[in-house]
Tab-separated table of C-alpha atoms in Angstrom:
chain	number	residue	atom	x	y	z
S	971	MET	CA	12.869	22.677	3.788
S	972	ASN	CA	12.300	19.549	1.230
S	973	THR	CA	9.305	17.576	2.723
S	974	SER	CA	7.339	14.447	1.335
S	975	PRO	CA	3.622	14.995	1.445
S	976	ALA	CA	1.635	12.617	3.510
S	977	SER	CA	-1.813	12.830	2.763
S	978	LEU	CA	-3.851	11.136	6.299
S	979	THR	CA	-4.217	13.867	8.176
S	980	ARG	CA	-7.601	13.895	9.940
S	981	PRO	CA	-9.038	17.109	11.936
S	982	GLY	CA	-9.812	16.361	15.339
S	983	SER	CA	-7.818	13.378	15.948
S	984	SER	CA	-5.828	13.151	19.315
S	985	ALA	CA	-2.984	11.057	17.712
S	986	THR	CA	0.557	12.552	18.260
S	987	THR	CA	1.770	13.984	14.685
S	988	VAL	CA	4.441	13.009	12.883
S	989	ALA	CA	6.269	14.905	9.614
S	990	MET	CA	8.989	12.952	7.442
S	991	VAL	CA	11.414	15.356	6.142
S	992	THR	CA	13.531	13.640	3.388
S	993	LEU	CA	16.647	14.331	1.787
S	994	GLY	CA	19.230	12.528	-0.006
S	995	CYS	CA	18.594	9.962	-2.936
S	996	ALA	CA	15.341	7.813	-3.853
S	997	ARG	CA	17.010	4.771	-1.349
S	998	ASN	CA	16.066	7.634	1.828
S	999	GLU	CA	13.052	7.674	0.190
S	1000	VAL	CA	11.979	3.955	0.446
S	1001	ASP	CA	13.474	4.423	4.223
S	1002	SER	CA	11.389	7.402	4.972
S	1003	GLU	CA	8.445	5.436	3.784
S	1004	GLU	CA	9.084	2.334	5.687
S	1005	LEU	CA	9.348	4.885	8.571
S	1006	ALA	CA	6.398	6.117	7.965
S	1007	GLY	CA	4.504	3.202	7.765
S	1008	ARG	CA	6.156	2.243	11.113
S	1009	LEU	CA	4.476	5.233	12.690
S	1010	GLU	CA	1.298	5.362	11.613
S	1011	ALA	CA	1.225	1.557	12.593
S	1012	GLY	CA	2.243	2.719	15.920
S	1013	GLY	CA	-0.370	5.099	16.750
S	1014	PHE	CA	0.774	8.511	14.885
S	1015	LEU	CA	-0.472	10.480	12.280
S	1016	LEU	CA	1.777	11.864	9.734
S	1017	VAL	CA	0.948	15.156	8.152
S	1018	ASP	CA	2.691	17.350	5.449
S	1019	ASP	CA	3.852	20.280	7.202
S	1020	PRO	CA	6.480	19.937	9.629
S	1021	ALA	CA	5.355	23.156	11.608
S	1022	ASP	CA	1.671	21.470	11.970
S	1023	ALA	CA	3.866	18.073	13.273
S	1024	GLU	CA	4.806	17.314	17.539
S	1025	THR	CA	7.622	15.514	15.785
S	1026	VAL	CA	9.780	16.061	13.219
S	1027	VAL	CA	12.090	13.283	11.683
S	1028	VAL	CA	14.586	14.385	9.656
S	1029	ASN	CA	16.224	11.543	7.410
S	1030	THR	CA	19.432	13.075	6.619
S	1031	CYS	CA	22.623	12.238	3.359
S	1032	GLY	CA	25.412	11.741	4.629
S	1033	PHE	CA	27.238	11.117	1.094
S	1034	VAL	CA	28.913	14.232	0.567
S	1035	GLU	CA	30.046	17.289	2.283
S	1036	ALA	CA	26.979	19.367	0.638
S	1037	ALA	CA	24.612	16.903	1.352
S	1038	LYS	CA	25.805	17.323	4.878
S	1039	LYS	CA	25.867	20.700	5.453
S	1040	ASP	CA	22.267	20.557	3.234
S	1041	SER	CA	21.264	17.789	6.036
S	1042	VAL	CA	22.331	20.096	9.035
S	1043	ASP	CA	20.893	23.112	7.991
S	1044	THR	CA	17.295	21.200	7.809
S	1045	LEU	CA	17.586	20.081	11.495
S	1046	LEU	CA	18.804	23.413	12.196
S	1047	ALA	CA	15.529	25.014	10.522
S	1048	ALA	CA	13.050	22.032	11.831
S	1049	ALA	CA	14.501	23.090	14.975
S	1050	ASP	CA	13.632	26.713	14.941
S	1051	LEU	CA	9.783	25.615	14.414
S	1052	LYS	CA	9.969	24.912	18.280
S	1053	GLY	CA	10.460	28.427	19.112
S	1054	THR	CA	12.686	30.091	21.830
S	1055	ASP	CA	10.713	32.825	23.550
S	1056	GLY	CA	8.482	30.351	25.219
S	1057	ALA	CA	5.432	30.883	22.961
S	1058	PRO	CA	3.467	27.789	22.773
S	1059	THR	CA	4.403	26.197	19.253
S	1060	THR	CA	3.337	22.749	18.165
S	1061	THR	CA	6.757	21.258	17.234
S	1062	ARG	CA	8.262	20.075	20.832
S	1063	ALA	CA	10.654	17.408	19.189
S	1064	VAL	CA	13.307	17.617	16.591
S	1065	VAL	CA	15.046	13.907	15.649
S	1066	ALA	CA	17.522	12.886	13.528
S	1067	VAL	CA	17.376	9.879	11.363
S	1068	GLY	CA	19.392	8.346	7.941
S	1069	CYS	CA	23.047	8.559	6.599
S	1070	LEU	CA	24.467	10.954	8.589
S	1071	ALA	CA	22.883	10.179	12.111
S	1072	GLU	CA	23.985	6.478	11.478
S	1073	ARG	CA	27.873	7.410	10.086
S	1074	TYR	CA	28.360	9.946	13.214
S	1075	GLY	CA	25.701	9.630	15.970
S	1076	ALA	CA	27.102	10.814	19.419
S	1077	GLU	CA	29.295	13.275	17.327
S	1078	LEU	CA	26.227	14.406	15.522
S	1079	ALA	CA	24.387	14.731	18.481
S	1080	THR	CA	26.993	16.731	20.258
S	1081	SER	CA	27.860	19.174	17.649
S	1082	LEU	CA	24.353	19.985	16.995
S	1083	PRO	CA	22.223	19.977	20.181
S	1084	GLU	CA	19.280	21.755	18.644
S	1085	ALA	CA	18.394	17.677	17.713
S	1086	ASP	CA	16.646	16.261	20.619
S	1087	ALA	CA	17.603	12.795	19.289
S	1088	VAL	CA	20.085	11.075	16.752
S	1089	LEU	CA	18.960	7.718	15.943
S	1090	GLY	CA	20.883	5.299	13.928
S	1091	PHE	CA	19.651	2.322	11.596
S	1092	ASP	CA	18.729	-0.361	14.293
S	1093	ASP	CA	16.503	2.228	15.863
S	1094	TYR	CA	14.186	2.163	13.166
S	1095	PRO	CA	12.217	-1.249	13.922
S	1096	ASP	CA	11.044	0.485	17.143
S	1097	ILE	CA	10.629	3.799	16.004
S	1098	ALA	CA	7.501	4.941	17.642
S	1099	ALA	CA	8.687	3.879	21.043
S	1100	ARG	CA	11.770	6.029	20.310
S	1101	LEU	CA	9.573	8.973	19.486
S	1102	ARG	CA	6.997	8.434	22.301
S	1103	SER	CA	10.090	8.431	24.513
S	1104	ILE	CA	11.872	11.376	23.222
S	1105	LEU	CA	8.631	13.295	23.931
S	1106	ALA	CA	8.359	11.841	27.184
S	1107	GLY	CA	11.369	13.675	27.614
S	1108	GLU	CA	13.551	10.531	28.309
S	1109	THR	CA	17.163	10.807	28.476
S	1110	GLN	CA	18.229	9.388	24.775
S	1111	HIS	CA	21.773	8.060	24.246
S	1112	PRO	CA	23.111	8.605	20.842
S	1113	HIS	CA	23.645	4.687	18.900
S	1114	THR	CA	27.519	4.537	18.790
S	1115	PRO	CA	28.535	4.380	14.962
S	1116	GLN	CA	30.103	1.204	13.979
S	1117	ASP	CA	30.992	-0.347	10.541
S	1118	ARG	CA	27.721	-2.448	9.484
S	1119	ARG	CA	29.951	-4.875	7.306
S	1120	LYS	CA	30.971	-6.528	10.161
S	1121	LEU	CA	27.492	-7.428	11.143
S	1122	LEU	CA	27.183	-9.872	8.343
S	1123	PRO	CA	29.273	-13.059	7.170
S	1124	ILE	CA	32.225	-12.363	4.652
S	1125	SER	CA	30.412	-14.821	2.305
S	1126	PRO	CA	27.534	-13.477	0.436
S	1127	ALA	CA	25.847	-16.613	0.564
S	1128	ALA	CA	25.966	-16.906	4.169
S	1129	ARG	CA	24.175	-13.818	4.559
S	1130	VAL	CA	20.947	-15.102	3.642
S	1131	ASP	CA	18.374	-14.777	6.581
S	1132	ALA	CA	20.878	-13.015	8.616
S	1133	PRO	CA	20.096	-11.347	11.621
S	1134	ALA	CA	21.469	-7.442	10.736
S	1135	TYR	CA	18.765	-5.062	10.049
S	1136	GLN	CA	18.596	-3.651	6.360
S	1137	PRO	CA	16.375	-0.245	6.236
S	1138	GLY	CA	14.211	0.145	3.271
S	1139	HIS	CA	13.474	-3.814	3.514
S	1140	GLY	CA	10.085	-3.939	5.632
S	1141	GLU	CA	6.555	-2.495	4.841
S	1142	ARG	CA	6.007	1.106	3.537
S	1143	ARG	CA	3.500	3.705	3.379
S	1144	ARG	CA	3.576	6.167	0.982
S	1145	LEU	CA	4.760	9.737	1.081
S	1146	ASP	CA	4.484	10.742	-2.397
S	1147	ALA	CA	1.289	10.339	-4.318
S	1148	GLY	CA	3.099	10.342	-7.637
S	1149	PRO	CA	3.397	7.887	-10.663
S	1150	MET	CA	6.724	7.052	-9.943
S	1151	ALA	CA	7.850	4.857	-7.065
S	1152	PRO	CA	11.445	4.044	-5.890
S	1153	LEU	CA	11.413	0.288	-5.251
S	1154	LYS	CA	14.499	-1.496	-3.335
S	1155	LEU	CA	16.148	-4.380	-4.305
S	1156	ALA	CA	18.965	-4.316	-2.240
S	1157	SER	CA	21.166	-2.841	0.343
S	1158	GLY	CA	24.716	-1.788	1.137
S	1159	CYS	CA	27.663	-2.502	-1.078
S	1160	ASP	CA	30.751	-4.992	-1.220
S	1161	ARG	CA	32.750	-2.538	-3.308
S	1162	ARG	CA	35.936	-1.116	-2.084
S	1163	CYS	CA	36.063	2.238	-3.911
S	1164	THR	CA	38.946	4.156	-2.284
S	1165	PHE	CA	36.595	7.137	-2.182
S	1166	CYS	CA	33.468	6.065	-0.740
S	1167	ALA	CA	32.402	5.776	2.663
S	1168	ILE	CA	28.987	4.092	2.312
S	1169	PRO	CA	29.832	0.461	2.418
S	1170	ALA	CA	31.012	1.488	6.132
S	1171	PHE	CA	27.913	3.083	7.123
S	1172	ARG	CA	24.994	0.878	4.961
S	1173	GLY	CA	26.742	-2.241	5.554
S	1174	SER	CA	27.461	-5.351	2.971
S	1175	PHE	CA	25.644	-6.301	-0.261
S	1176	VAL	CA	22.500	-7.696	0.694
S	1177	SER	CA	19.394	-8.302	-1.869
S	1178	ARG	CA	16.061	-8.848	-1.085
S	1179	ARG	CA	14.655	-11.694	-2.060
S	1180	PRO	CA	12.474	-11.911	-5.544
S	1181	SER	CA	9.264	-12.259	-4.061
S	1182	ASP	CA	9.389	-9.721	-1.307
S	1183	VAL	CA	10.228	-7.272	-4.691
S	1184	LEU	CA	7.357	-8.589	-6.711
S	1185	ALA	CA	4.930	-8.567	-3.755
S	1186	GLU	CA	5.967	-4.660	-3.387
S	1187	ALA	CA	5.762	-3.912	-7.087
S	1188	ARG	CA	2.247	-4.964	-7.029
S	1189	TRP	CA	1.284	-3.039	-3.345
S	1190	LEU	CA	2.905	0.001	-4.929
S	1191	ALA	CA	0.899	-0.670	-8.217
S	1192	GLU	CA	-2.346	-0.449	-6.098
S	1193	GLN	CA	-1.152	2.596	-4.846
S	1194	GLY	CA	-0.969	4.231	-8.174
S	1195	ALA	CA	2.587	3.946	-9.180
S	1196	ARG	CA	2.892	3.478	-13.058
S	1197	GLU	CA	6.735	3.490	-13.179
S	1198	LEU	CA	8.668	1.503	-10.583
S	1199	PHE	CA	12.570	3.066	-10.292
S	1200	LEU	CA	14.464	0.030	-8.654
S	1201	VAL	CA	17.363	1.389	-6.451
S	1202	SER	CA	19.959	0.219	-4.888
S	1203	GLU	CA	23.537	1.112	-3.903
S	1204	ASN	CA	24.703	-1.596	-6.603
S	1205	SER	CA	22.196	-2.974	-8.786
S	1206	THR	CA	24.785	-5.458	-10.450
S	1207	SER	CA	25.244	-7.680	-7.376
S	1208	TYR	CA	21.484	-8.521	-7.075
S	1209	GLY	CA	21.183	-12.365	-6.696
S	1210	LYS	CA	24.994	-12.679	-5.999
S	1211	ASP	CA	23.697	-13.863	-2.384
S	1212	LEU	CA	20.583	-15.725	-3.061
S	1213	GLY	CA	22.777	-17.880	-5.734
S	1214	ASP	CA	21.811	-16.796	-8.753
S	1215	LEU	CA	23.922	-13.766	-10.037
S	1216	ARG	CA	20.826	-13.345	-13.176
S	1217	LEU	CA	18.024	-12.702	-10.705
S	1218	LEU	CA	17.589	-9.398	-12.239
S	1219	GLU	CA	17.240	-10.524	-15.835
S	1220	THR	CA	14.687	-13.357	-14.751
S	1221	MET	CA	12.839	-10.685	-12.883
S	1222	LEU	CA	12.110	-7.601	-14.886
S	1223	PRO	CA	9.893	-9.230	-16.880
S	1224	GLU	CA	7.724	-10.762	-13.778
S	1225	LEU	CA	7.911	-7.090	-13.120
S	1226	VAL	CA	6.660	-5.481	-15.832
S	1227	ALA	CA	4.037	-8.138	-15.887
S	1228	VAL	CA	2.328	-6.259	-12.997
S	1229	GLU	CA	-0.887	-4.984	-13.151
S	1230	GLY	CA	-0.594	-1.544	-13.234
S	1231	VAL	CA	2.829	-1.238	-13.526
S	1232	GLU	CA	3.591	0.557	-17.437
S	1233	ARG	CA	7.416	1.257	-16.604
S	1234	VAL	CA	10.095	-0.221	-15.008
S	1235	ARG	CA	13.603	1.815	-14.578
S	1236	VAL	CA	17.177	0.431	-13.537
S	1237	SER	CA	19.272	2.361	-11.763
S	1238	TYR	CA	23.286	2.357	-10.547
S	1239	LEU	CA	24.642	-0.198	-12.353
S	1240	GLN	CA	28.458	-0.821	-11.700
S	1241	PRO	CA	30.273	-0.931	-15.339
S	1242	ALA	CA	32.754	-3.658	-14.512
S	1243	GLU	CA	29.776	-5.328	-12.888
S	1244	THR	CA	27.603	-5.142	-16.066
S	1245	ARG	CA	26.781	-8.279	-18.415
S	1246	PRO	CA	26.014	-8.679	-21.745
S	1247	GLY	CA	22.416	-10.393	-20.362
S	1248	LEU	CA	22.421	-7.905	-18.169
S	1249	VAL	CA	22.052	-5.234	-21.079
S	1250	THR	CA	20.521	-7.274	-23.549
S	1251	ALA	CA	17.327	-7.423	-20.751
S	1252	ILE	CA	17.412	-3.736	-20.351
S	1253	ALA	CA	17.770	-2.781	-24.253
S	1254	ARG	CA	15.106	-5.233	-25.114
S	1255	THR	CA	12.375	-6.068	-22.702
S	1256	ALA	CA	9.181	-4.441	-23.539
S	1257	GLY	CA	8.136	-2.049	-20.346
S	1258	VAL	CA	11.655	-1.736	-19.365
S	1259	ALA	CA	12.932	1.528	-19.995
S	1260	PRO	CA	16.250	1.373	-21.985
S	1261	TYR	CA	18.038	3.189	-19.752
S	1262	PHE	CA	21.890	2.779	-18.453
S	1263	ASP	CA	22.227	4.624	-15.449
S	1264	LEU	CA	26.582	3.357	-15.128
S	1265	SER	CA	28.554	4.511	-12.314
S	1266	PHE	CA	31.779	5.318	-14.463
S	1267	GLN	CA	33.556	7.945	-11.971
S	1268	HIS	CA	35.927	8.455	-14.332
S	1269	ALA	CA	37.484	7.485	-17.788
S	1270	SER	CA	41.375	7.140	-17.451
S	1271	ASN	CA	42.403	4.209	-15.844
S	1272	PRO	CA	45.542	5.492	-13.973
S	1273	VAL	CA	42.543	7.697	-11.941
S	1274	LEU	CA	40.251	4.808	-11.701
S	1275	ARG	CA	42.868	2.232	-10.400
S	1276	ARG	CA	43.619	4.578	-7.492
S	1277	MET	CA	39.922	4.787	-6.760
S	1278	ARG	CA	40.199	1.080	-6.897
S	1279	ARG	CA	37.815	0.531	-9.933
S	1280	PHE	CA	37.953	-0.970	-13.441
S	1281	GLY	CA	37.881	-0.102	-16.892
S	1282	ASP	CA	39.271	2.727	-18.746
S	1283	SER	CA	37.704	4.878	-21.877
S	1284	GLU	CA	38.186	1.913	-24.708
S	1285	GLN	CA	35.822	-0.484	-22.478
S	1286	PHE	CA	33.333	2.108	-21.289
S	1287	LEU	CA	32.645	3.125	-25.064
S	1288	GLY	CA	32.279	-0.476	-25.710
S	1289	LEU	CA	29.421	-0.963	-23.175
S	1290	LEU	CA	27.332	2.659	-24.616
S	1291	GLU	CA	27.982	0.938	-28.015
S	1292	GLN	CA	26.792	-2.359	-26.680
S	1293	ALA	CA	23.274	-1.004	-25.351
S	1294	ARG	CA	23.073	1.246	-28.267
S	1295	SER	CA	23.501	-1.595	-30.920
S	1296	GLN	CA	20.390	-3.175	-29.359
S	1297	ALA	CA	17.834	0.302	-28.201
S	1298	PRO	CA	19.214	2.633	-30.398
S	1299	GLU	CA	17.416	5.103	-28.426
S	1300	ALA	CA	18.658	4.298	-25.088
S	1301	GLY	CA	19.195	6.810	-22.265
S	1302	ALA	CA	22.677	6.777	-20.486
S	1303	ARG	CA	23.719	9.002	-17.525
S	1304	SER	CA	26.669	8.899	-15.091
S	1305	ASN	CA	28.442	10.547	-12.349
S	1306	PHE	CA	31.824	11.743	-12.126
S	1307	ILE	CA	34.345	12.338	-9.822
S	1308	VAL	CA	37.306	15.567	-10.617
S	1309	GLY	CA	40.741	16.296	-9.190
S	1310	PHE	CA	41.254	12.914	-7.260
S	1311	PRO	CA	44.611	12.752	-5.461
S	1312	GLY	CA	46.959	12.095	-8.290
S	1313	GLU	CA	44.665	13.107	-11.603
S	1314	THR	CA	46.849	14.673	-14.012
S	1315	GLU	CA	45.903	17.439	-17.001
S	1316	HIS	CA	46.285	14.426	-19.317
S	1317	ASP	CA	43.719	12.325	-16.834
S	1318	LEU	CA	41.478	15.242	-17.331
S	1319	GLU	CA	42.033	15.358	-21.181
S	1320	VAL	CA	40.980	11.531	-21.012
S	1321	LEU	CA	37.647	11.912	-19.041
S	1322	CYS	CA	36.612	14.925	-21.174
S	1323	ASP	CA	37.850	13.293	-24.342
S	1324	PHE	CA	35.213	10.174	-23.123
S	1325	LEU	CA	32.424	12.453	-22.370
S	1326	THR	CA	32.959	13.949	-25.716
S	1327	ASP	CA	32.327	10.764	-27.365
S	1328	ALA	CA	30.273	8.999	-25.072
S	1329	ARG	CA	26.845	10.982	-26.003
S	1330	LEU	CA	25.858	10.797	-22.556
S	1331	ASP	CA	21.977	12.168	-21.877
S	1332	ALA	CA	22.682	13.303	-18.168
S	1333	VAL	CA	26.002	13.814	-16.295
S	1334	GLY	CA	26.943	14.769	-13.063
S	1335	ILE	CA	30.009	16.067	-12.251
S	1336	PHE	CA	31.503	16.470	-8.388
S	1337	GLY	CA	34.661	17.926	-7.251
S	1338	TYR	CA	37.165	15.110	-4.901
S	1339	SER	CA	37.122	15.750	-1.365
S	1340	ASP	CA	38.125	13.549	1.346
S	1341	GLU	CA	35.550	11.638	3.286
S	1342	ASP	CA	36.008	10.288	6.858
S	1343	GLY	CA	37.451	7.349	6.880
S	1344	THR	CA	38.103	6.437	3.491
S	1345	GLU	CA	41.512	5.122	1.753
S	1346	ALA	CA	41.704	8.438	-0.503
S	1347	GLU	CA	41.756	10.388	2.599
S	1348	GLY	CA	45.342	9.593	3.370
S	1349	PHE	CA	46.349	9.432	-0.423
S	1350	GLU	CA	49.276	11.867	-1.391
S	1351	GLY	CA	49.228	13.587	-4.300
S	1352	LYS	CA	46.279	16.161	-3.753
S	1353	LEU	CA	45.480	18.469	-5.627
S	1354	ASP	CA	44.712	22.400	-4.400
S	1355	GLU	CA	41.149	23.120	-3.694
S	1356	ASP	CA	41.121	26.318	-6.245
S	1357	GLU	CA	42.640	24.047	-9.029
S	1358	ILE	CA	39.926	21.416	-8.167
S	1359	ARG	CA	37.197	24.081	-8.912
S	1360	GLU	CA	38.775	25.063	-11.951
S	1361	ARG	CA	38.601	21.574	-12.774
S	1362	VAL	CA	35.109	20.810	-12.107
S	1363	ALA	CA	33.757	24.366	-13.581
S	1364	HIS	CA	35.689	23.535	-16.746
S	1365	VAL	CA	34.230	19.886	-16.832
S	1366	THR	CA	30.766	21.284	-15.857
S	1367	ALA	CA	30.411	23.424	-18.845
S	1368	LEU	CA	31.816	20.451	-21.415
S	1369	ALA	CA	29.470	18.411	-19.970
S	1370	GLU	CA	26.187	20.551	-20.024
S	1371	GLU	CA	27.000	21.637	-23.414
S	1372	LEU	CA	27.626	17.807	-24.294
S	1373	THR	CA	23.897	17.001	-22.942
S	1374	ALA	CA	22.781	19.517	-24.893
S	1375	GLN	CA	23.669	18.569	-28.046
S	1376	ARG	CA	22.504	15.206	-27.012
S	1377	ALA	CA	19.253	16.017	-26.192
S	1378	GLU	CA	19.295	18.476	-29.432
S	1379	GLU	CA	20.028	15.041	-31.545
S	1380	ARG	CA	16.906	13.391	-30.176
S	1381	ILE	CA	14.374	15.923	-32.133
S	1382	GLY	CA	12.218	13.904	-34.498
S	1383	GLU	CA	12.254	11.081	-31.946
S	1384	ARG	CA	9.352	8.991	-31.082
S	1385	VAL	CA	9.040	9.379	-26.911
S	1386	VAL	CA	6.133	7.869	-24.697
S	1387	VAL	CA	6.246	10.168	-21.413
S	1388	LEU	CA	4.545	9.634	-17.915
S	1389	VAL	CA	2.744	12.755	-17.431
S	1390	GLU	CA	3.829	13.890	-13.697
S	1391	SER	CA	2.218	17.546	-13.313
S	1392	LEU	CA	-0.526	19.225	-15.898
S	1393	GLU	CA	-0.772	23.081	-16.123
S	1394	ASP	CA	-1.997	25.954	-18.121
S	1395	GLU	CA	-0.274	28.252	-19.852
S	1396	ASP	CA	-1.452	31.010	-22.277
S	1397	GLY	CA	-4.793	28.895	-22.995
S	1398	GLU	CA	-2.612	25.869	-24.034
S	1399	ARG	CA	-2.827	22.778	-21.627
S	1400	LEU	CA	0.615	21.365	-21.069
S	1401	ALA	CA	1.788	18.202	-19.200
S	1402	GLU	CA	5.174	17.619	-17.835
S	1403	GLY	CA	7.126	14.155	-17.508
S	1404	ARG	CA	9.411	12.002	-18.624
S	1405	ALA	CA	10.365	9.696	-21.641
S	1406	ALA	CA	12.163	6.369	-20.821
S	1407	HIS	CA	15.422	8.057	-21.117
S	1408	GLN	CA	14.920	10.194	-18.431
S	1409	GLY	CA	15.368	9.015	-15.126
S	1410	PRO	CA	13.558	10.899	-11.861
S	1411	GLU	CA	15.100	13.871	-10.324
S	1412	ALA	CA	18.073	15.067	-12.346
S	1413	ASP	CA	17.854	13.768	-15.869
S	1414	GLY	CA	15.416	16.541	-17.443
S	1415	SER	CA	11.970	16.550	-18.294
S	1416	THR	CA	9.613	16.303	-21.245
S	1417	THR	CA	6.918	18.740	-22.040
S	1418	LEU	CA	3.956	18.088	-23.794
S	1419	ARG	CA	2.345	20.978	-25.916
S	1420	ALA	CA	-1.496	21.137	-26.717
S	1421	VAL	CA	-2.670	17.863	-24.615
S	1422	ALA	CA	-5.872	16.981	-24.734
S	1423	ASP	CA	-8.586	17.248	-21.707
S	1424	ASP	CA	-8.956	13.865	-20.869
S	1425	VAL	CA	-5.325	13.579	-20.071
S	1426	ARG	CA	-4.128	12.725	-16.471
S	1427	VAL	CA	-0.920	12.414	-14.284
S	1428	GLY	CA	0.196	8.613	-14.471
S	1429	ASP	CA	-0.770	8.816	-18.107
S	1430	MET	CA	1.779	7.349	-20.683
S	1431	ILE	CA	1.205	9.516	-23.908
S	1432	ALA	CA	3.234	8.956	-27.196
S	1433	ALA	CA	4.686	12.329	-28.572
S	1434	ARG	CA	7.026	12.936	-31.272
S	1435	VAL	CA	10.007	15.287	-29.928
S	1436	VAL	CA	10.132	18.746	-31.763
S	1437	ALA	CA	12.542	20.952	-29.882
S	1438	SER	CA	15.232	21.115	-27.077
S	1439	ASP	CA	16.220	22.911	-24.313
S	1440	GLY	CA	19.299	21.773	-22.340
S	1441	VAL	CA	18.644	18.462	-21.495
S	1442	ASP	CA	14.647	19.031	-21.436
S	1443	LEU	CA	12.686	18.526	-24.417
S	1444	VAL	CA	9.199	19.622	-26.115
S	1445	ALA	CA	7.285	16.858	-27.496
S	1446	GLU	CA	3.688	17.589	-29.588
S	1447	VAL	CA	1.163	14.302	-29.167
S	1448	GLU	CA	0.908	11.878	-32.024
S	1449	GLU	CA	-2.472	11.789	-33.371
S	1450	GLY	CA	-4.522	9.298	-31.947
S	1451	ARG	CA	-2.765	8.734	-28.920
């Protein structure tokens, strides 16, 4: 069970204890921290270990089938803490929140009676009261899922100050004391990709006001964050509903200028919306990681059109060249769907050729599967599951080989590493962290050899890459760091 640590456990306190368990993406981490803040303000005591909590709140992921299964398994594991033989246990209630809960509501509650409640996003503002009601044994009615896009006006400009609740836009309480912190730019998405259900349960695109983003950035810095990881469903749309599509470009220097912030990283860029000015701002603004998290999804134009996306291999390579011409050391990552309905052998070859030419630092490969309520669910030309698995294995093997080659190309390169952990190994003090081209969680890491005794977690250390292992790097600290 993957739990986010909380550090305000007070021995002897009579407050009701609660543990947050967070699954899925960095956006979910922000949502969990908002829930934690609301619970703490409501008199709950946050604890690290679910086994020590009277209530376990599982923030689920509902993105793809594997994530759904992981969420259900985690809820079942939490429910096991309640015991079944009548023996006294600390855990009294298990509550499902997050994307899976929002997406399926009563259906999830019926199929998973082990969970004491299934709460939707609109329950978040009153989460403390809802948990107290659950603990009191009051009957809970799971929310009825709805298309959250219908809660807001169609026109982005008309959404400003609309009453619909947006998860993760409120005050937070940090659950992870590490030197990197996700910071939510916006919620929702206006795109209509045929394979994606996210807009239906996350809603239409809504930007946070720059003043709110900057205020939260200052608070995160005060809490020890040194790298801010800007997250949303579509960062390239930031500001369109506030009347200025260039807001992100103008806000990046302000974020970098926040005292205590050493690096700012932008995630999830839509290639079709990535403006030259935004590329330049990311590539050339001091303190902004030259890092391009581009949601390509495929490289064959016919497949992309069926996905209701735009572009092709040539255009995507041109975008990467545009970035690298301004920042040769820039990192680039992307995810791809293999086996989309109607994908031919030629389409697959186009994708493989693109991966070979693109020199990406990190690649995620997903096999297509039907998602409830999406347009692609009704498409003809579905590939056999065995065929999809074979294609995924083939492309994954190629991607692993190519990203390892890309890491090897970085040998001799100067990097600046954010230290995230320290350890002693065979008498040598090592630091592990991430260089500018390495995003959190999935993009590999950099190990620094023989670091000085005064190096601490959160330091930014200049080093020279001396070796690679897959996507991971090994570097030696520059003298006089």
